[in-house]
Amino acid sequence: MSYSAFHHVDGVLHAEGVSAIALADQFGTPLYVYSRAALTHAYEAYARACAQRRASVHVAVKANSNLAVLNVFARLGAGFDIVSGGELARVLAAGGKPANIVFSGVGKSADEMREALAAGVKCFNVESIPELDRLDEVARAVGKKAPVSLRVNPDVDPKTHPYISTGLKANKFGVAFDEARAAYRRAATMPHLDVIGIDCHIGSQITEVSPYLDAVDKLLELVEQIEADGTMLHHIDVGGGLGITYDDETPPDTTLFVRTLLDRIEARGHGHREVFFEPGRSVTGNAGMLLTRVEFLKPGAEKNFAIVDAAMNDLARPAMYQAFHAIEPVTSRPDAPRVYDVVGPICESGDWLGRDRSLAIAPGDLLAIRSAGAYGFVMSSNYNTRPRAAEVMVDGDCAYLVRARETVRELFASETLLPE
Ligand code: LLP
C-alpha cells in the first residue's frame, strides 16, 4: 500500500497538516522535514508482518540517526542496528533498549566493543576472524561473554548500484561463504564468545525478493552444517536493504517481503529460529523531504540551471551514486515549464541534486526534494563551510525543531591558530 504524508492542499505541498511554506518561513532552508506518521506507518508495516511470528525489527540507525526519529521508533518498540559507538550512544539517548540492539560493522574498535558490552547489546555481528579474536579478548578483559553472530557473505547479486551492493565476493563485507563453517568452528572454541546466530546483508535499494531468497537458502544450508558441528544458532539476521520508490521503481511491499522470507525459512524447517530484519531506507526514506529555495535561474546555451540553496553537502546521494530524487515545486505556477539541472552553490561540477527536470519555477520559489529521509542528513557535511541544515519533525498540525541549524561559529569553534 502506498502512503504519503506529503500531499498538496489547495495547491501547496504539506507535510501532514503543515504547509511547506510555513515550515520554510519558520525554520529557513535548506530544511529536512520528517513526518512522524510516515515513519510510524513504514515501521508498523514491518512490525505487523512480524507479529505472531518469531521475527523482530532492528531499525538501521545509519539511515537516519536524528534522536527524535530514533525515539519515534523506540516508542513503537523497535530494536536497532548500529555500526558505531556513536550510534550506540544515540540509540541510548533516544530511549532504545540495549537488549534490542545488534552491532554490525566491519571495523569495530576495542573501545566500541567495550561500550557495547557494558551496555549489554543483544548481538555483535562479527565480520572476520581477527574481529572474533579482538572481541573474545575484550570480553575476557571485562569478564563477560559476548553474544555473537557471524556475518556471512552469501555471494548473491542484489542487482543494485555497485556502491551499495555488499553481498558479492568482491565486497569487503562479511566472512566468505566457503570459509564460514570453519570460522564458526573457530568461534566455538573462543571462551568469551557465545555464538548465537548468523547474519547477512546483501545490499541496499533492492527492488526484488529473489536475491534475498537466494541468500536465505545459502544461509540455511550453512546453518545446518554449523549445527552438525555442534553450535546451535538461535537467530537468522537477514539484514536490511529493501528498496523504495524514488522514481518508478516497484519494490515489493513490506508485508509481502517479510512474509515471503519468513515463509521460506519456515518451509525449509527453520521456523523455530528468530528472524531479524534490519531496515533503514524502507522505514525512513519516504518519510522525509529536503526543502530548498531557488536562488537564481541561469539559462544557458546547452543547459538551464536552477541554483538552489541546498547542495551536495546537504544531500550527497545524487553526487555520490547518481541517485534520483524527485523534485517538485511547493506551489505550482501556471507558466510553461523549462528543463533545468537543479544544482547547489558548491564549487564542484558534481554538485547537482537533479538533472533534466521539467519545472515551472522562479527565483525565491520553494522546491521539495523527495525521499530524503534516508541517507540524507546523516551523510551531510560542512564542505565549503556550510552549516548543516535544520531538521524538523511534523506530527499532525505541529512542527517540532528536532535539530537546530548549525551556525558558522560552531563550525570552527574547536579550531585554533598557531602561536605567534
Ligand atoms: N544492515 C546493515 C549491516 C547495513 O550495512 C545496512 C546498510 C542496513 C542494514 C540498512 O540497509 P537499508 O535497509 O537502508 O538498505 N548510503 C547509501 C546506502 C548505504 C547502505 C549501507 N548499509 C545510499 O544512500 O543509498
CSV table of C-alpha atoms in Angstrom, one decimal, residues 38-419:
chain,number,residue,atom,x,y,z
A,38,ALA,CA,5.1,8.3,7.7
A,39,LEU,CA,7.8,6.9,9.9
A,40,THR,CA,5.2,5.1,12.0
A,41,HIS,CA,3.4,3.7,9.0
A,42,ALA,CA,6.6,2.4,7.4
A,43,TYR,CA,7.8,0.8,10.7
A,44,GLU,CA,4.4,-0.7,11.5
A,45,ALA,CA,4.3,-2.5,8.2
A,46,TYR,CA,7.3,-4.5,9.4
A,47,ALA,CA,6.1,-4.9,12.9
A,48,ARG,CA,2.7,-6.1,11.8
A,49,ALA,CA,4.2,-8.6,9.4
A,50,CYS,CA,6.4,-9.9,12.1
A,51,ALA,CA,3.7,-10.1,14.8
A,52,GLN,CA,2.7,-13.6,15.7
A,53,ARG,CA,5.9,-14.9,14.0
A,54,ARG,CA,9.3,-15.4,15.5
A,55,ALA,CA,10.7,-12.2,14.0
A,56,SER,CA,11.8,-8.8,15.1
A,57,VAL,CA,12.8,-5.5,13.5
A,58,HIS,CA,16.1,-3.6,14.2
A,59,VAL,CA,16.0,-0.2,12.5
A,60,ALA,CA,19.3,0.6,10.8
A,61,VAL,CA,20.4,3.8,12.6
A,62,LYS,CA,22.7,4.8,9.8
A,63,ALA,CA,19.8,5.7,7.5
A,64,ASN,CA,18.6,8.4,9.9
A,65,SER,CA,20.0,8.9,13.3
A,66,ASN,CA,18.2,12.0,14.5
A,67,LEU,CA,17.3,11.4,18.1
A,68,ALA,CA,13.6,12.3,17.5
A,69,VAL,CA,13.4,9.9,14.6
A,70,LEU,CA,15.0,7.1,16.7
A,71,ASN,CA,12.7,8.0,19.6
A,72,VAL,CA,9.6,7.5,17.4
A,73,PHE,CA,10.8,4.0,16.6
A,74,ALA,CA,11.8,3.3,20.2
A,75,ARG,CA,8.3,4.2,21.4
A,76,LEU,CA,6.9,1.7,18.9
A,77,GLY,CA,9.1,-0.9,20.4
A,78,ALA,CA,11.8,-1.2,17.7
A,79,GLY,CA,15.2,-2.7,18.1
A,80,PHE,CA,18.1,-1.0,16.4
A,81,ASP,CA,21.1,-2.0,14.2
A,82,ILE,CA,24.1,0.2,14.9
A,83,VAL,CA,27.6,0.4,13.3
A,84,SER,CA,29.5,2.6,15.8
A,85,GLY,CA,29.9,3.6,19.4
A,86,GLY,CA,28.3,6.9,18.3
A,87,GLU,CA,25.2,5.2,17.1
A,88,LEU,CA,25.0,3.2,20.3
A,89,ALA,CA,25.1,6.5,22.3
A,90,ARG,CA,22.4,7.9,20.1
A,91,VAL,CA,20.1,4.9,20.5
A,92,LEU,CA,20.5,5.0,24.3
A,93,ALA,CA,19.9,8.8,24.3
A,94,ALA,CA,16.7,8.2,22.2
A,95,GLY,CA,15.3,5.7,24.6
A,96,GLY,CA,16.2,2.5,22.7
A,97,LYS,CA,16.8,-0.7,24.8
A,98,PRO,CA,20.3,-2.1,24.7
A,99,ALA,CA,18.9,-5.6,24.8
A,100,ASN,CA,17.3,-4.9,21.4
A,101,ILE,CA,20.5,-3.6,19.7
A,102,VAL,CA,22.5,-5.6,17.2
A,103,PHE,CA,26.0,-4.2,16.5
A,104,SER,CA,27.1,-4.5,12.8
A,105,GLY,CA,30.1,-3.1,11.0
A,106,VAL,CA,33.4,-4.4,9.6
A,107,GLY,CA,35.9,-2.4,11.8
A,108,LYS,CA,34.7,-2.2,15.4
A,109,SER,CA,37.3,-0.8,17.7
A,110,ALA,CA,38.1,-2.3,21.1
A,111,ASP,CA,36.6,0.8,22.7
A,112,GLU,CA,33.4,0.4,20.8
A,113,MET,CA,33.3,-3.3,21.8
A,114,ARG,CA,33.8,-2.4,25.4
A,115,GLU,CA,31.0,0.2,25.3
A,116,ALA,CA,28.6,-2.2,23.7
A,117,LEU,CA,29.4,-5.0,26.2
A,118,ALA,CA,28.9,-2.6,29.1
A,119,ALA,CA,25.6,-1.5,27.6
A,120,GLY,CA,24.6,-5.1,27.1
A,121,VAL,CA,23.7,-5.3,23.4
A,122,LYS,CA,21.8,-8.3,22.1
A,123,CYS,CA,24.4,-9.4,19.5
A,124,PHE,CA,27.6,-8.5,17.8
A,125,ASN,CA,27.5,-9.1,14.1
A,126,VAL,CA,31.1,-10.1,13.5
A,127,GLU,CA,32.7,-9.9,10.1
A,128,SER,CA,36.1,-11.5,10.3
A,129,ILE,CA,38.3,-13.9,12.3
A,130,PRO,CA,40.6,-11.1,13.6
A,131,GLU,CA,37.4,-9.3,14.8
A,132,LEU,CA,36.4,-12.5,16.6
A,133,ASP,CA,39.8,-12.6,18.3
A,134,ARG,CA,39.5,-9.0,19.3
A,135,LEU,CA,36.0,-9.4,20.7
A,136,ASP,CA,37.0,-12.5,22.7
A,137,GLU,CA,39.9,-10.6,24.2
A,138,VAL,CA,37.8,-7.5,25.1
A,139,ALA,CA,35.1,-9.7,26.6
A,140,ARG,CA,37.7,-11.6,28.6
A,141,ALA,CA,39.2,-8.4,30.0
A,142,VAL,CA,35.8,-7.2,31.2
A,143,GLY,CA,34.7,-10.6,32.5
A,144,LYS,CA,31.8,-11.1,30.1
A,145,LYS,CA,30.7,-13.3,27.3
A,146,ALA,CA,29.9,-11.6,24.1
A,147,PRO,CA,26.9,-12.7,22.1
A,148,VAL,CA,28.0,-13.2,18.5
A,149,SER,CA,26.7,-13.9,15.1
A,150,LEU,CA,28.9,-14.1,12.0
A,151,ARG,CA,28.1,-12.0,9.0
A,152,VAL,CA,28.4,-14.4,6.1
A,153,ASN,CA,28.8,-13.1,2.6
A,154,PRO,CA,26.4,-15.3,0.6
A,155,ASP,CA,27.8,-14.1,-2.8
A,156,VAL,CA,24.5,-13.3,-4.4
A,157,ASP,CA,23.9,-10.4,-6.7
A,158,PRO,CA,21.4,-7.9,-5.2
A,159,LYS,CA,21.1,-6.1,-8.6
A,160,THR,CA,21.6,-2.7,-7.2
A,161,HIS,CA,24.2,0.1,-7.6
A,162,PRO,CA,27.7,-1.2,-7.1
A,163,TYR,CA,28.5,1.2,-4.2
A,164,ILE,CA,25.6,-0.2,-2.2
A,165,SER,CA,25.8,-3.9,-3.0
A,166,THR,CA,27.5,-5.7,-0.2
A,167,GLY,CA,27.0,-9.4,-0.6
A,168,LEU,CA,29.2,-10.2,-3.5
A,169,LYS,CA,32.6,-11.9,-3.2
A,170,ALA,CA,34.3,-8.7,-4.3
A,171,ASN,CA,32.9,-6.7,-1.4
A,172,LYS,CA,34.7,-6.0,1.8
A,173,PHE,CA,31.9,-7.3,4.0
A,174,GLY,CA,31.3,-10.5,5.9
A,175,VAL,CA,33.1,-13.8,6.1
A,176,ALA,CA,33.4,-15.6,2.7
A,177,PHE,CA,30.7,-18.2,2.3
A,178,ASP,CA,33.2,-21.0,1.8
A,179,GLU,CA,35.2,-20.0,4.9
A,180,ALA,CA,32.1,-19.5,7.1
A,181,ARG,CA,31.8,-23.1,8.5
A,182,ALA,CA,35.5,-23.1,9.6
A,183,ALA,CA,35.0,-19.6,11.1
A,184,TYR,CA,32.1,-20.9,13.2
A,185,ARG,CA,34.2,-23.8,14.4
A,186,ARG,CA,36.9,-21.4,15.4
A,187,ALA,CA,34.4,-19.1,17.2
A,188,ALA,CA,33.0,-22.0,19.1
A,189,THR,CA,36.4,-22.5,20.7
A,190,MET,CA,36.7,-19.0,22.0
A,191,PRO,CA,35.8,-19.0,25.7
A,192,HIS,CA,34.4,-15.5,25.9
A,193,LEU,CA,32.1,-15.7,22.9
A,194,ASP,CA,28.6,-17.0,22.9
A,195,VAL,CA,27.8,-17.9,19.3
A,196,ILE,CA,24.0,-17.4,18.9
A,197,GLY,CA,23.2,-16.5,15.3
A,198,ILE,CA,24.0,-16.0,11.7
A,199,ASP,CA,23.8,-12.8,9.7
A,200,CYS,CA,23.9,-11.4,6.2
A,201,HIS,CA,23.2,-8.1,4.5
A,202,ILE,CA,23.4,-8.2,0.7
A,203,GLY,CA,23.0,-4.6,-0.3
A,204,SER,CA,20.6,-1.7,-0.3
A,205,GLN,CA,17.8,-0.3,-2.5
A,206,ILE,CA,17.0,-3.9,-3.6
A,207,THR,CA,13.7,-4.0,-5.5
A,208,GLU,CA,13.3,-7.8,-5.9
A,209,VAL,CA,12.7,-10.5,-3.4
A,210,SER,CA,14.7,-13.2,-5.3
A,211,PRO,CA,18.2,-12.2,-4.2
A,212,TYR,CA,17.0,-12.4,-0.6
A,213,LEU,CA,15.6,-15.9,-1.1
A,214,ASP,CA,18.9,-17.0,-2.7
A,215,ALA,CA,20.8,-15.6,0.3
A,216,VAL,CA,18.4,-17.2,2.8
A,217,ASP,CA,18.7,-20.6,1.1
A,218,LYS,CA,22.5,-20.4,1.2
A,219,LEU,CA,22.4,-19.3,4.8
A,220,LEU,CA,20.2,-22.1,5.9
A,221,GLU,CA,22.4,-24.7,4.2
A,222,LEU,CA,25.2,-23.3,6.3
A,223,VAL,CA,23.2,-23.2,9.5
A,224,GLU,CA,22.6,-27.0,9.1
A,225,GLN,CA,26.3,-27.6,8.7
A,226,ILE,CA,27.2,-25.4,11.7
A,227,GLU,CA,24.7,-27.2,13.9
A,228,ALA,CA,26.0,-30.6,12.7
A,229,ASP,CA,29.4,-29.2,14.1
A,230,GLY,CA,27.7,-28.7,17.5
A,231,THR,CA,26.9,-25.0,17.6
A,232,MET,CA,23.2,-24.2,18.0
A,233,LEU,CA,22.0,-21.0,16.3
A,234,HIS,CA,19.1,-19.1,17.8
A,235,HIS,CA,18.6,-16.5,15.1
A,236,ILE,CA,19.0,-15.6,11.5
A,237,ASP,CA,19.5,-12.0,10.7
A,238,VAL,CA,18.7,-11.2,7.1
A,239,GLY,CA,19.9,-7.6,7.2
A,240,GLY,CA,18.2,-4.7,5.6
A,241,GLY,CA,18.2,-3.4,2.0
A,242,LEU,CA,14.6,-3.3,0.9
A,243,GLY,CA,14.3,-0.6,-1.7
A,244,ILE,CA,11.8,2.3,-2.0
A,245,THR,CA,10.2,4.2,-4.9
A,246,TYR,CA,12.3,7.2,-5.7
A,247,ASP,CA,11.1,7.4,-9.3
A,248,ASP,CA,9.4,4.5,-11.0
A,249,GLU,CA,10.9,1.6,-9.0
A,250,THR,CA,8.5,-1.1,-7.9
A,251,PRO,CA,9.9,-2.8,-4.8
A,252,PRO,CA,7.8,-5.5,-3.1
A,253,ASP,CA,5.7,-4.1,-0.4
A,254,THR,CA,7.0,-4.6,3.1
A,255,THR,CA,4.3,-7.1,4.2
A,256,LEU,CA,4.9,-9.3,1.2
A,257,PHE,CA,8.6,-9.1,1.6
A,258,VAL,CA,8.6,-10.1,5.2
A,259,ARG,CA,6.1,-12.8,4.8
A,260,THR,CA,7.9,-14.3,1.8
A,261,LEU,CA,11.1,-14.5,3.7
A,262,LEU,CA,9.6,-15.9,6.9
A,263,ASP,CA,7.5,-18.5,4.9
A,264,ARG,CA,10.6,-19.7,3.1
A,265,ILE,CA,12.5,-20.1,6.3
A,266,GLU,CA,9.6,-22.0,7.8
A,267,ALA,CA,9.2,-24.1,4.8
A,268,ARG,CA,12.8,-25.2,5.0
A,269,GLY,CA,12.3,-26.4,8.5
A,270,HIS,CA,13.8,-23.4,10.3
A,271,GLY,CA,10.7,-21.8,11.7
A,272,HIS,CA,11.8,-22.2,15.2
A,273,ARG,CA,14.6,-19.7,14.8
A,274,GLU,CA,14.0,-16.0,15.4
A,275,VAL,CA,14.5,-13.9,12.2
A,276,PHE,CA,15.9,-10.3,12.5
A,277,PHE,CA,15.2,-7.6,9.9
A,278,GLU,CA,17.5,-4.5,9.7
A,279,PRO,CA,15.6,-2.0,7.6
A,280,GLY,CA,16.9,1.5,7.1
A,281,ARG,CA,15.8,3.1,3.9
A,282,SER,CA,12.4,1.4,3.8
A,283,VAL,CA,11.4,2.8,7.1
A,284,THR,CA,12.8,6.4,6.8
A,285,GLY,CA,13.4,7.2,3.1
A,286,ASN,CA,9.9,8.3,2.0
A,287,ALA,CA,9.2,9.8,5.4
A,288,GLY,CA,11.4,12.8,4.8
A,289,MET,CA,12.0,15.6,2.3
A,290,LEU,CA,14.5,18.3,1.9
A,291,LEU,CA,13.1,21.8,1.3
A,292,THR,CA,15.2,24.2,-0.6
A,293,ARG,CA,14.7,27.7,-2.1
A,294,VAL,CA,15.6,28.7,-5.7
A,295,GLU,CA,18.3,31.4,-5.5
A,296,PHE,CA,18.9,32.1,-9.2
A,297,LEU,CA,17.8,30.8,-12.6
A,298,LYS,CA,20.7,30.6,-15.1
A,299,PRO,CA,19.6,29.8,-18.6
A,300,GLY,CA,22.4,28.6,-20.9
A,301,ALA,CA,23.1,27.5,-24.5
A,302,GLU,CA,23.3,23.9,-23.6
A,303,LYS,CA,21.6,23.7,-20.2
A,304,ASN,CA,19.4,25.8,-17.9
A,305,PHE,CA,20.5,25.8,-14.3
A,306,ALA,CA,18.3,26.3,-11.2
A,307,ILE,CA,20.7,27.2,-8.5
A,308,VAL,CA,19.1,26.4,-5.1
A,309,ASP,CA,20.3,26.9,-1.5
A,310,ALA,CA,20.7,23.1,-0.8
A,311,ALA,CA,23.8,21.4,-2.1
A,312,MET,CA,25.8,18.2,-2.3
A,313,ASN,CA,26.9,18.8,1.3
A,314,ASP,CA,23.2,18.6,2.4
A,315,LEU,CA,22.2,15.7,0.2
A,316,ALA,CA,25.2,13.7,-1.1
A,317,ARG,CA,23.3,10.8,-2.9
A,318,PRO,CA,23.0,12.4,-6.4
A,319,ALA,CA,26.7,13.3,-6.5
A,320,MET,CA,27.8,10.1,-4.9
A,321,TYR,CA,25.6,7.5,-6.6
A,322,GLN,CA,23.9,9.4,-9.4
A,323,ALA,CA,20.8,8.8,-7.3
A,324,PHE,CA,17.5,10.1,-8.5
A,325,HIS,CA,15.3,12.2,-6.1
A,326,ALA,CA,12.0,13.6,-7.3
A,327,ILE,CA,12.0,17.4,-7.1
A,328,GLU,CA,8.7,19.3,-7.1
A,329,PRO,CA,7.7,22.9,-6.5
A,330,VAL,CA,5.9,23.5,-3.3
A,331,THR,CA,3.4,25.7,-5.2
A,332,SER,CA,2.7,25.3,-8.8
A,333,ARG,CA,2.9,28.1,-11.4
A,334,PRO,CA,0.8,28.4,-14.5
A,335,ASP,CA,3.9,29.2,-16.6
A,336,ALA,CA,5.2,26.7,-19.2
A,337,PRO,CA,7.9,24.5,-17.6
A,338,ARG,CA,11.5,24.6,-18.7
A,339,VAL,CA,14.1,21.8,-18.3
A,340,TYR,CA,16.7,22.6,-15.6
A,341,ASP,CA,19.6,21.0,-13.8
A,342,VAL,CA,18.9,21.7,-10.2
A,343,VAL,CA,22.3,22.5,-8.6
A,344,GLY,CA,23.7,23.8,-5.4
A,345,PRO,CA,26.1,26.7,-4.7
A,346,ILE,CA,29.2,24.4,-4.0
A,347,CYS,CA,32.3,24.9,-6.2
A,348,GLU,CA,32.1,21.4,-7.8
A,349,SER,CA,30.6,20.3,-11.1
A,350,GLY,CA,29.4,17.3,-9.2
A,351,ASP,CA,27.2,19.5,-7.0
A,352,TRP,CA,23.8,18.6,-8.5
A,353,LEU,CA,20.6,17.4,-7.0
A,354,GLY,CA,18.6,16.7,-10.1
A,355,ARG,CA,19.3,16.6,-13.8
A,356,ASP,CA,17.0,17.5,-16.7
A,357,ARG,CA,14.0,18.3,-14.6
A,358,SER,CA,11.0,19.9,-16.1
A,359,LEU,CA,9.9,22.7,-13.8
A,360,ALA,CA,7.9,25.9,-13.8
A,361,ILE,CA,9.8,28.0,-11.3
A,362,ALA,CA,11.0,31.5,-10.5
A,363,PRO,CA,13.7,32.7,-8.1
A,364,GLY,CA,12.5,32.6,-4.5
A,365,ASP,CA,10.3,29.5,-5.1
A,366,LEU,CA,10.5,26.6,-2.8
A,367,LEU,CA,11.3,23.1,-4.0
A,368,ALA,CA,10.8,19.8,-2.2
A,369,ILE,CA,13.4,17.1,-2.8
A,370,ARG,CA,11.6,14.0,-2.0
A,371,SER,CA,12.6,10.6,-0.5
A,372,ALA,CA,15.3,12.3,1.5
A,373,GLY,CA,14.6,10.7,4.9
A,374,ALA,CA,17.2,8.0,4.5
A,375,TYR,CA,20.9,8.7,3.9
A,376,GLY,CA,20.1,12.4,3.7
A,377,PHE,CA,21.1,14.4,6.7
A,378,VAL,CA,23.3,11.6,8.1
A,379,MET,CA,25.6,11.9,5.1
A,380,SER,CA,25.7,15.7,5.1
A,381,SER,CA,28.9,17.6,5.6
A,382,ASN,CA,30.3,21.0,6.2
A,383,TYR,CA,32.0,21.3,2.8
A,384,ASN,CA,32.5,24.9,1.8
A,385,THR,CA,32.0,25.8,5.5
A,386,ARG,CA,28.2,25.4,5.0
A,387,PRO,CA,26.4,24.9,8.3
A,388,ARG,CA,24.3,21.7,8.2
A,389,ALA,CA,20.6,22.1,7.6
A,390,ALA,CA,18.0,22.1,10.4
A,391,GLU,CA,15.7,19.1,10.9
A,392,VAL,CA,12.0,19.3,11.7
A,393,MET,CA,9.5,16.6,12.6
A,394,VAL,CA,5.9,17.2,11.7
A,395,ASP,CA,3.3,15.4,13.8
A,396,GLY,CA,-0.2,16.2,12.7
A,397,ASP,CA,-0.6,20.0,12.8
A,398,CYS,CA,2.6,20.6,14.8
A,399,ALA,CA,6.1,21.0,13.7
A,400,TYR,CA,9.0,20.4,16.1
A,401,LEU,CA,12.6,21.6,15.5
A,402,VAL,CA,14.5,18.4,16.2
A,403,ARG,CA,17.9,19.7,15.2
A,404,ALA,CA,18.8,23.3,15.1
A,405,ARG,CA,20.5,24.7,12.1
A,406,GLU,CA,24.3,24.9,12.7
A,407,THR,CA,25.9,28.3,12.9
A,408,VAL,CA,29.1,29.2,11.1
A,409,ARG,CA,30.8,29.9,14.5
A,410,GLU,CA,30.1,26.4,15.7
A,411,LEU,CA,31.8,25.1,12.6
A,412,PHE,CA,35.3,26.4,13.7
A,413,ALA,CA,34.8,26.7,17.4
A,414,SER,CA,37.2,23.8,18.1
A,415,GLU,CA,39.9,25.1,15.7
A,416,THR,CA,42.9,27.1,16.9
A,417,LEU,CA,45.5,29.4,15.4
A,418,LEU,CA,49.2,28.6,15.7
A,419,PRO,CA,51.0,30.5,18.4
